[in-house]
PDB file of C-alpha atoms in Angstrom:
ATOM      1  CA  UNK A1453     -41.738   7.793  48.115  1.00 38.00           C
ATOM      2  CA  UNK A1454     -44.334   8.372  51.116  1.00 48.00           C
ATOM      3  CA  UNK A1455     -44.166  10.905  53.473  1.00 45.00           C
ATOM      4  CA  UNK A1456     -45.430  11.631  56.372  1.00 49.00           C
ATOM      5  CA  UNK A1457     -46.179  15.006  58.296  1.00 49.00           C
ATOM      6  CA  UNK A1458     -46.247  14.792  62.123  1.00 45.00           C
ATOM      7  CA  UNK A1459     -46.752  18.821  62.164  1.00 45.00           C
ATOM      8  CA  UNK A1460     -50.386  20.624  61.712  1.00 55.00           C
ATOM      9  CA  UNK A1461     -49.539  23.698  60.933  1.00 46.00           C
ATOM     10  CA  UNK A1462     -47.579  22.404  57.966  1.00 45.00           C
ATOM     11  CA  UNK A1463     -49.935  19.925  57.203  1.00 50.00           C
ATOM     12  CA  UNK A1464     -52.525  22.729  57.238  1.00 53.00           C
ATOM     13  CA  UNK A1465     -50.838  24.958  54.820  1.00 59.00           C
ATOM     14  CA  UNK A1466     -49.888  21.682  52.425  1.00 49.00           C
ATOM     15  CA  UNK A1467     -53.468  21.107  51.830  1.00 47.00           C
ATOM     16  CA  UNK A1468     -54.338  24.966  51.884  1.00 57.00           C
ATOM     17  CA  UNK A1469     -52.201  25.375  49.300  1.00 57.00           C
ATOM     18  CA  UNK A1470     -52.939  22.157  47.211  1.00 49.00           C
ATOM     19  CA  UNK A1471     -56.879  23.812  47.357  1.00 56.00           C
ATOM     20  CA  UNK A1472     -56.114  27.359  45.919  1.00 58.00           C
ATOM     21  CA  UNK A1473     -53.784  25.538  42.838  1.00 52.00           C
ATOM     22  CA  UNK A1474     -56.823  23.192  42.430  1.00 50.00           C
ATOM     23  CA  UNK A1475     -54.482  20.154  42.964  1.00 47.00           C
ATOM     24  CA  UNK A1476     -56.611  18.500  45.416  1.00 52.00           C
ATOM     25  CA  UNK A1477     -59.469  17.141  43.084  1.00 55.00           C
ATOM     26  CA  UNK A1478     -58.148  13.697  43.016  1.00 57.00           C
ATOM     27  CA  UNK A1479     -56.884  14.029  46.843  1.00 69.00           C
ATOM     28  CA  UNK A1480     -58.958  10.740  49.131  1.00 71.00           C
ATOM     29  CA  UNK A1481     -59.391  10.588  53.212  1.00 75.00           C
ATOM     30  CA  UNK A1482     -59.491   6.966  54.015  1.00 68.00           C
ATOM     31  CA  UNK A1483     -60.386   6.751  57.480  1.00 73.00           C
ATOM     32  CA  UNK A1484     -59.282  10.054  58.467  1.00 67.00           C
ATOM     33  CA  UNK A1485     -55.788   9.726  56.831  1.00 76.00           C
ATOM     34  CA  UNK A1486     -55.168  12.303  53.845  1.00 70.00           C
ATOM     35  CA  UNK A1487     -54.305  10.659  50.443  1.00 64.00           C
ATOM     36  CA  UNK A1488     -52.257  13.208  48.111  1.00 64.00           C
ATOM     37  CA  UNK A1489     -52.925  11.715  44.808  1.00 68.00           C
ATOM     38  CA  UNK A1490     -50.536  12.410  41.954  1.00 65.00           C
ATOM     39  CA  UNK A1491     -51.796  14.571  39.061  1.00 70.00           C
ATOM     40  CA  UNK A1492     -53.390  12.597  35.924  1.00 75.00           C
ATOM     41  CA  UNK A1493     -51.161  12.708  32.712  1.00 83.00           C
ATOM     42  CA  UNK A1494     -52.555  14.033  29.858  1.00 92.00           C
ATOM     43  CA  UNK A1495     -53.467  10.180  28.768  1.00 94.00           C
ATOM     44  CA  UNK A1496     -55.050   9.667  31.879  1.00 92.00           C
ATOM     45  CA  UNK A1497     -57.307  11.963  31.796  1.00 93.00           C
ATOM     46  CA  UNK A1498     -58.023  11.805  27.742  1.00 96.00           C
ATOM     47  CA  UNK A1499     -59.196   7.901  28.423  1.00 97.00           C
ATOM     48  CA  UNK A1500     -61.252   8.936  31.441  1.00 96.00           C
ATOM     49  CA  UNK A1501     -62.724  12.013  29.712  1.00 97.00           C
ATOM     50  CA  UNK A1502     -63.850   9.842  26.478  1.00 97.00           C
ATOM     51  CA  UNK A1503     -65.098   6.519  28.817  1.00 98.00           C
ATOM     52  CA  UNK A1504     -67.405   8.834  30.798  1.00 98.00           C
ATOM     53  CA  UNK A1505     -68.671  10.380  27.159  1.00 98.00           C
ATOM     54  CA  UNK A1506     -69.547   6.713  26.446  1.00 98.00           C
ATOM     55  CA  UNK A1507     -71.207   6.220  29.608  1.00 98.00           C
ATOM     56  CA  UNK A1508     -73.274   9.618  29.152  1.00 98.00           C
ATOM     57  CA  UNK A1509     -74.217   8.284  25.776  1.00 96.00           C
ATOM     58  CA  UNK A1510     -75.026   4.639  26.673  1.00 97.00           C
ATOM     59  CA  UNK A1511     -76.886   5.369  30.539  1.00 98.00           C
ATOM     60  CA  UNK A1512     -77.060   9.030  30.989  1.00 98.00           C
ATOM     61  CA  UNK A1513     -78.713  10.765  28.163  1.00 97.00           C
ATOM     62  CA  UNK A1514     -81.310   7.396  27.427  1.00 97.00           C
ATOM     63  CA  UNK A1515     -82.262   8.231  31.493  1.00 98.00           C
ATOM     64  CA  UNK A1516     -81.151   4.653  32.409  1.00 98.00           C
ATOM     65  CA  UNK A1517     -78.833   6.496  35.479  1.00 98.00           C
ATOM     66  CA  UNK A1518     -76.170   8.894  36.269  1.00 98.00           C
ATOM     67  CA  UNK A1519     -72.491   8.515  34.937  1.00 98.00           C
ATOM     68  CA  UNK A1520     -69.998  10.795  37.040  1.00 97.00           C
ATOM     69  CA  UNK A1521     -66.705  11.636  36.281  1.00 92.00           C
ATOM     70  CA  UNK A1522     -64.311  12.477  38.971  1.00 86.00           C
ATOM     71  CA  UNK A1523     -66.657  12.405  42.072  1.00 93.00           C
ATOM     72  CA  UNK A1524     -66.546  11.707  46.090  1.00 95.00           C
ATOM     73  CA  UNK A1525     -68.041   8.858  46.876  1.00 97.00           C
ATOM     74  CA  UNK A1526     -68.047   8.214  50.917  1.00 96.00           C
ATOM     75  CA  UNK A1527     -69.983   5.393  53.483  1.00 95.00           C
ATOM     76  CA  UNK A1528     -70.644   7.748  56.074  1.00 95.00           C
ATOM     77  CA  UNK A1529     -74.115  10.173  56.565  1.00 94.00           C
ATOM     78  CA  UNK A1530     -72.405  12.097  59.075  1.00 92.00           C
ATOM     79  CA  UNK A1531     -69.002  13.552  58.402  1.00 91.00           C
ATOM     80  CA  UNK A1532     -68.102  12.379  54.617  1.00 95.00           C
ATOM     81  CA  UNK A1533     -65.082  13.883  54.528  1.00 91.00           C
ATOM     82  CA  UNK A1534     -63.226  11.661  56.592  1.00 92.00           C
ATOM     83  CA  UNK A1535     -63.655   8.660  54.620  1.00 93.00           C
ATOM     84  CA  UNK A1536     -64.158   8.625  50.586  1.00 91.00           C
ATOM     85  CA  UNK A1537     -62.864   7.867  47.486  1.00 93.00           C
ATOM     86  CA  UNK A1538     -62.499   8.916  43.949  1.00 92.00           C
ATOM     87  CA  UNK A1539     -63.007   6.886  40.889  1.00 96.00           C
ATOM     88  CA  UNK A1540     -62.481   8.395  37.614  1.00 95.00           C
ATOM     89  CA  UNK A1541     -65.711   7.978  36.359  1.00 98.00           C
ATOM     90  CA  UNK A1542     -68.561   5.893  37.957  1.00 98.00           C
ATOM     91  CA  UNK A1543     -72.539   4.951  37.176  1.00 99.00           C
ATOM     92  CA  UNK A1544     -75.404   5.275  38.940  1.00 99.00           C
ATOM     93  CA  UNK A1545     -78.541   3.455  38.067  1.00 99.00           C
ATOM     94  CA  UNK A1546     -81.822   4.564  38.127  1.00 98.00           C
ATOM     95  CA  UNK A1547     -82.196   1.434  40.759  1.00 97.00           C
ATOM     96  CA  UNK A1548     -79.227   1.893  42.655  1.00 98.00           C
ATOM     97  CA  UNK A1549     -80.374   3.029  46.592  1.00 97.00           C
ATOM     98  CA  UNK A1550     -76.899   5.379  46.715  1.00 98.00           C
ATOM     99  CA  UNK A1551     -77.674   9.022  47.908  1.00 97.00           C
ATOM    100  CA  UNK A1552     -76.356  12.036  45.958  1.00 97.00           C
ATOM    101  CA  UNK A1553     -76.023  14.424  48.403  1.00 96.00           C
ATOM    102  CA  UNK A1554     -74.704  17.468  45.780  1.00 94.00           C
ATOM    103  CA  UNK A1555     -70.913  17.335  47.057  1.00 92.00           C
ATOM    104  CA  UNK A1556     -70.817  13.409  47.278  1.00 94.00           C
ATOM    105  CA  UNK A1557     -72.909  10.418  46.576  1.00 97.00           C
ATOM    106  CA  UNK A1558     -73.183   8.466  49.917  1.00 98.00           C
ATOM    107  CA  UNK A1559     -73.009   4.494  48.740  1.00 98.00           C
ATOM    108  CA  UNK A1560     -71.013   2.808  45.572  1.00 98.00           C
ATOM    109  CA  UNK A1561     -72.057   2.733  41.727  1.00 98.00           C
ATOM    110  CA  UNK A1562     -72.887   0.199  39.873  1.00 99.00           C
ATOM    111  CA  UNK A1563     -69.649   0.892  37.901  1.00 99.00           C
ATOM    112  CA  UNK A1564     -66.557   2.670  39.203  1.00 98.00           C
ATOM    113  CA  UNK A1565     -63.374   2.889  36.431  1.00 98.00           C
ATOM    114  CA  UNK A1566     -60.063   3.412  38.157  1.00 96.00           C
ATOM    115  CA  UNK A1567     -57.137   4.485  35.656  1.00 96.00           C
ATOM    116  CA  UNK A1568     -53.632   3.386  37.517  1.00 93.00           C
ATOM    117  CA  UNK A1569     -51.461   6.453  37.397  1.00 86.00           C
ATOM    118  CA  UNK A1570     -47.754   5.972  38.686  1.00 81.00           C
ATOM    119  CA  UNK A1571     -47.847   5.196  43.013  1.00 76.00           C
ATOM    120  CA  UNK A1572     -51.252   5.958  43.500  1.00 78.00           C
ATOM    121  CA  UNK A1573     -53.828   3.454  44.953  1.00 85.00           C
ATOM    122  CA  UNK A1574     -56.403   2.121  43.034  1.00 90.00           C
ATOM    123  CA  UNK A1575     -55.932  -1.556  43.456  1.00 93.00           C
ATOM    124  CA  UNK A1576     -55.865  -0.498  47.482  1.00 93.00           C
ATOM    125  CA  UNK A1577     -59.076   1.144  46.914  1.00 95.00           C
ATOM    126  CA  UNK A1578     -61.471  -2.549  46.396  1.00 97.00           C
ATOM    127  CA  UNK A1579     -61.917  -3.501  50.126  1.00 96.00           C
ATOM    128  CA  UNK A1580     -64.021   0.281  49.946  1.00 96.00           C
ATOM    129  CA  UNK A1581     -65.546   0.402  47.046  1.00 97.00           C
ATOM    130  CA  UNK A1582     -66.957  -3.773  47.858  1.00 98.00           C
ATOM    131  CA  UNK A1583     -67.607  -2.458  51.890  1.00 97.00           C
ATOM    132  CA  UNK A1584     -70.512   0.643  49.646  1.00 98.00           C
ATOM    133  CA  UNK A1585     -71.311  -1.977  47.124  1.00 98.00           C
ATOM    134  CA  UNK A1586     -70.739  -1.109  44.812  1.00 98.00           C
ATOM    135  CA  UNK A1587     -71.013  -3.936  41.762  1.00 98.00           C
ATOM    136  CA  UNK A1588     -68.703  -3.664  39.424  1.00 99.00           C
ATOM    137  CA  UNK A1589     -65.104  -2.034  38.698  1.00 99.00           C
ATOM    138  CA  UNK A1590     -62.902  -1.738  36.155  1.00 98.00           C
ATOM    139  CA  UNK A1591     -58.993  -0.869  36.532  1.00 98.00           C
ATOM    140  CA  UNK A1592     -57.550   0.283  33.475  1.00 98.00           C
ATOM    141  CA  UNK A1593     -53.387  -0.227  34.450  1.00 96.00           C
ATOM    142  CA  UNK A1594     -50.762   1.123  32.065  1.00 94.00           C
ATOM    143  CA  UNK A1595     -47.732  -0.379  33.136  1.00 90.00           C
ATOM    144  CA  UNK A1596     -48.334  -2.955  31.636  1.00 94.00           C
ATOM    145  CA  UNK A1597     -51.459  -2.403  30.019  1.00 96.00           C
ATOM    146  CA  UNK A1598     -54.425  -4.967  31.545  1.00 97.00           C
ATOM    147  CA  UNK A1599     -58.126  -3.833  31.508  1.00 98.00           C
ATOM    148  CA  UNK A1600     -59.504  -6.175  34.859  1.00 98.00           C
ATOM    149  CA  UNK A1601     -62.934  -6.326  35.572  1.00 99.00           C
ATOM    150  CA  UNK A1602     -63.915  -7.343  39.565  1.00 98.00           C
ATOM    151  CA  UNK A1603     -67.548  -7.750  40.351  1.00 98.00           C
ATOM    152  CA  UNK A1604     -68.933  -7.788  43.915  1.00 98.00           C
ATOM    153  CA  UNK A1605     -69.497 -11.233  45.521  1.00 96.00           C
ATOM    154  CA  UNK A1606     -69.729 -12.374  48.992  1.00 94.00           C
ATOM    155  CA  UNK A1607     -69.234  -8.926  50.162  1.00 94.00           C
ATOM    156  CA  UNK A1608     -65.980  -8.414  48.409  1.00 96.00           C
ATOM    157  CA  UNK A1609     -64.862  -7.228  44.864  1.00 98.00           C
ATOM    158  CA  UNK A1610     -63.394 -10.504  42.802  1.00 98.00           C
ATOM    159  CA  UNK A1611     -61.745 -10.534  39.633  1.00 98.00           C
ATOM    160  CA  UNK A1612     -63.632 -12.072  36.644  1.00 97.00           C
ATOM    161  CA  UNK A1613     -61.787 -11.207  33.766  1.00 98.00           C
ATOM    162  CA  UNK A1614     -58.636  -9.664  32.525  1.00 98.00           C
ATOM    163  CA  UNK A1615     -58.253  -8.701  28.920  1.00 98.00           C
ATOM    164  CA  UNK A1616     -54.924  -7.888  27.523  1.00 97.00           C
ATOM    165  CA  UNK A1617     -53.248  -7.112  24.075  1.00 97.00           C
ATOM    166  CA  UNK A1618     -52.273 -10.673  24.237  1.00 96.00           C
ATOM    167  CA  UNK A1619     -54.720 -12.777  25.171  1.00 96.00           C
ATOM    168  CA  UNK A1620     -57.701 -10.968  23.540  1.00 94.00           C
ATOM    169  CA  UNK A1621     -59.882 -11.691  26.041  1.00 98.00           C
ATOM    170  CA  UNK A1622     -63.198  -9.471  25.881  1.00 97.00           C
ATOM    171  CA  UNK A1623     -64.804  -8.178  29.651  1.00 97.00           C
ATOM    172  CA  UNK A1624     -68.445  -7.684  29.492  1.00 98.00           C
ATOM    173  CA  UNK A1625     -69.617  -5.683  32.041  1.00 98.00           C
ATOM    174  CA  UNK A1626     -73.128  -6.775  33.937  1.00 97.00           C
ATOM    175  CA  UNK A1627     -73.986  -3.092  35.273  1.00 97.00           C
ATOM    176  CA  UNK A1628     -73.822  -1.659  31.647  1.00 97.00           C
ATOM    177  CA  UNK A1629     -74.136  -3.562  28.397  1.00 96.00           C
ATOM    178  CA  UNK A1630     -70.527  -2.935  27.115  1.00 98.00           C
ATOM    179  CA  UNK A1631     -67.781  -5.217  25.682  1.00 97.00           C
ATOM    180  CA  UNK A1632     -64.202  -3.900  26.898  1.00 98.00           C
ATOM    181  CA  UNK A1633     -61.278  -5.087  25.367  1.00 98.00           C
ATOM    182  CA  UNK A1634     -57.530  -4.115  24.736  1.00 98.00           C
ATOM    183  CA  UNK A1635     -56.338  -4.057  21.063  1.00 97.00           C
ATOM    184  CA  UNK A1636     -53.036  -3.598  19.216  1.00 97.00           C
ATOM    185  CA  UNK A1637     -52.716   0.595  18.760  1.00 93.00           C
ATOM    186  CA  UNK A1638     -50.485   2.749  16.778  1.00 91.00           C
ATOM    187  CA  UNK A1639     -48.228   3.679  19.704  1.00 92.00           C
ATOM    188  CA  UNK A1640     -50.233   2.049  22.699  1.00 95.00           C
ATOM    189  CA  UNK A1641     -52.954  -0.859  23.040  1.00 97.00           C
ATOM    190  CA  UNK A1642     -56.016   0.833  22.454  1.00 97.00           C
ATOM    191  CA  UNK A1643     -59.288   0.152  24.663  1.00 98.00           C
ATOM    192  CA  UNK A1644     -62.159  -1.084  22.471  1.00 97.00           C
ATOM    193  CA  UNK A1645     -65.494  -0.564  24.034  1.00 98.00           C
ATOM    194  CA  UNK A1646     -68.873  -2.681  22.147  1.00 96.00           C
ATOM    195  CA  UNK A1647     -71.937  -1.906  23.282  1.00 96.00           C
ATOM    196  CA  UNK A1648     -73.639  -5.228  23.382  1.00 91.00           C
ATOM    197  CA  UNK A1649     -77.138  -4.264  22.868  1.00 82.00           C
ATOM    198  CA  UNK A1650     -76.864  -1.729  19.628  1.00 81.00           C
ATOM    199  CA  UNK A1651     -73.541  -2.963  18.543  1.00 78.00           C
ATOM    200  CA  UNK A1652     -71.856   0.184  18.437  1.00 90.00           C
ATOM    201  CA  UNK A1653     -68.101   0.818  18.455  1.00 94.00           C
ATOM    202  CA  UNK A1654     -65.803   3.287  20.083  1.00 97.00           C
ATOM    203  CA  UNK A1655     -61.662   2.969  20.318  1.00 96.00           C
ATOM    204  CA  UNK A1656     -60.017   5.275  22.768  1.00 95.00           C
TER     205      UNK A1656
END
């Protein structure tokens, strides 16, 4: 269900109050238009947690980059917070000409990861995160469970790959050297991660 306030001072007090809870960390302003994003389940927020220790461990700590987890990532120098997004975990590279500017990083990642949570947005968010370039993403949906990779082409995000239970297809991400793939699991499919380079292993 969407709804829409056509009253400030309520709208005011909605988001004040949403700020002193701390449930606006995952809230987006595209274009000037506020985005309340539901709150991650307690899956949600265990696969993003243990993809961005990955990330740490493959780019981070060997100084390859940055990996980020929950961040504001915007296209505007003047006035960010009108107009940004928030990926569940994203890369930098050392390379990469994006900005951090402390409360946002002005330009895309390399790598955004988007974990689909019930009627939020993340398939919405593409035309964005292609219009900062940023180079690769990966959507990890639940329902049902597909891992698809989209890499930037042309100016716009296109889907390469899409590996489910299945089919058993394996992504392989350009921006990192990783192997993504979804497996049979005790009570879920289970995301498989290969890091092509050293051959290591990790199942979330």
């Amino acid at each position: 269900m969407a709804l829409l306030i056509n009253d400030q001072y309520v709208e005011e007090r909605l988001i004040a109050e949403r700020r002193e809870k701390g449930l606006d960390h995952r809230d987006e302003i595209w274009d000037g238009v506020y985005f309340m994003s539901p709150s991650p389940n307690d899956l949600h927020q265990d696969l993003a947690g243990r993809i961005y220790a990955i990330l740490l461990e493959v780019i981070q700590i060997p100084g390859l980059g940055e990996a980020r987890f929950g961040l504001n990532v915007t296209d505007r120098a003047d006035d960010w917070t009108q107009n940004y997004r928030c990926p569940d975990v994203a890369v930098y590279l050392n390379e990469n000409p994006a900005e951090n500017r402390s409360s946002h990083w002005l330009g895309g990642p390399d790598l955004a990861v988007e974990i689909v949570s019930k009627h939020d947005r993340s398939y919405e968010k593409l035309d964005f995160y292609a219009k900062v370039n940023t180079r690769e993403v990966i959507i990890l949906d639940r329902d049902p469970w597909k891992l698809v990779l989209y890499r930037l082409g042309d100016g716009e995000l296109k889907e390469v790959a899409t590996s489910t239970v299945e089919n058993g297809v394996i992504v392989t991400t350009e921006s990192v050297p990783l192997n993504w793939e979804l497996i049979t699991g005790e009570e879920r499919p289970a995301v498989k991660v290969r890091q092509v380079d050293e051959e290591r292993d990790w199942v979330l």
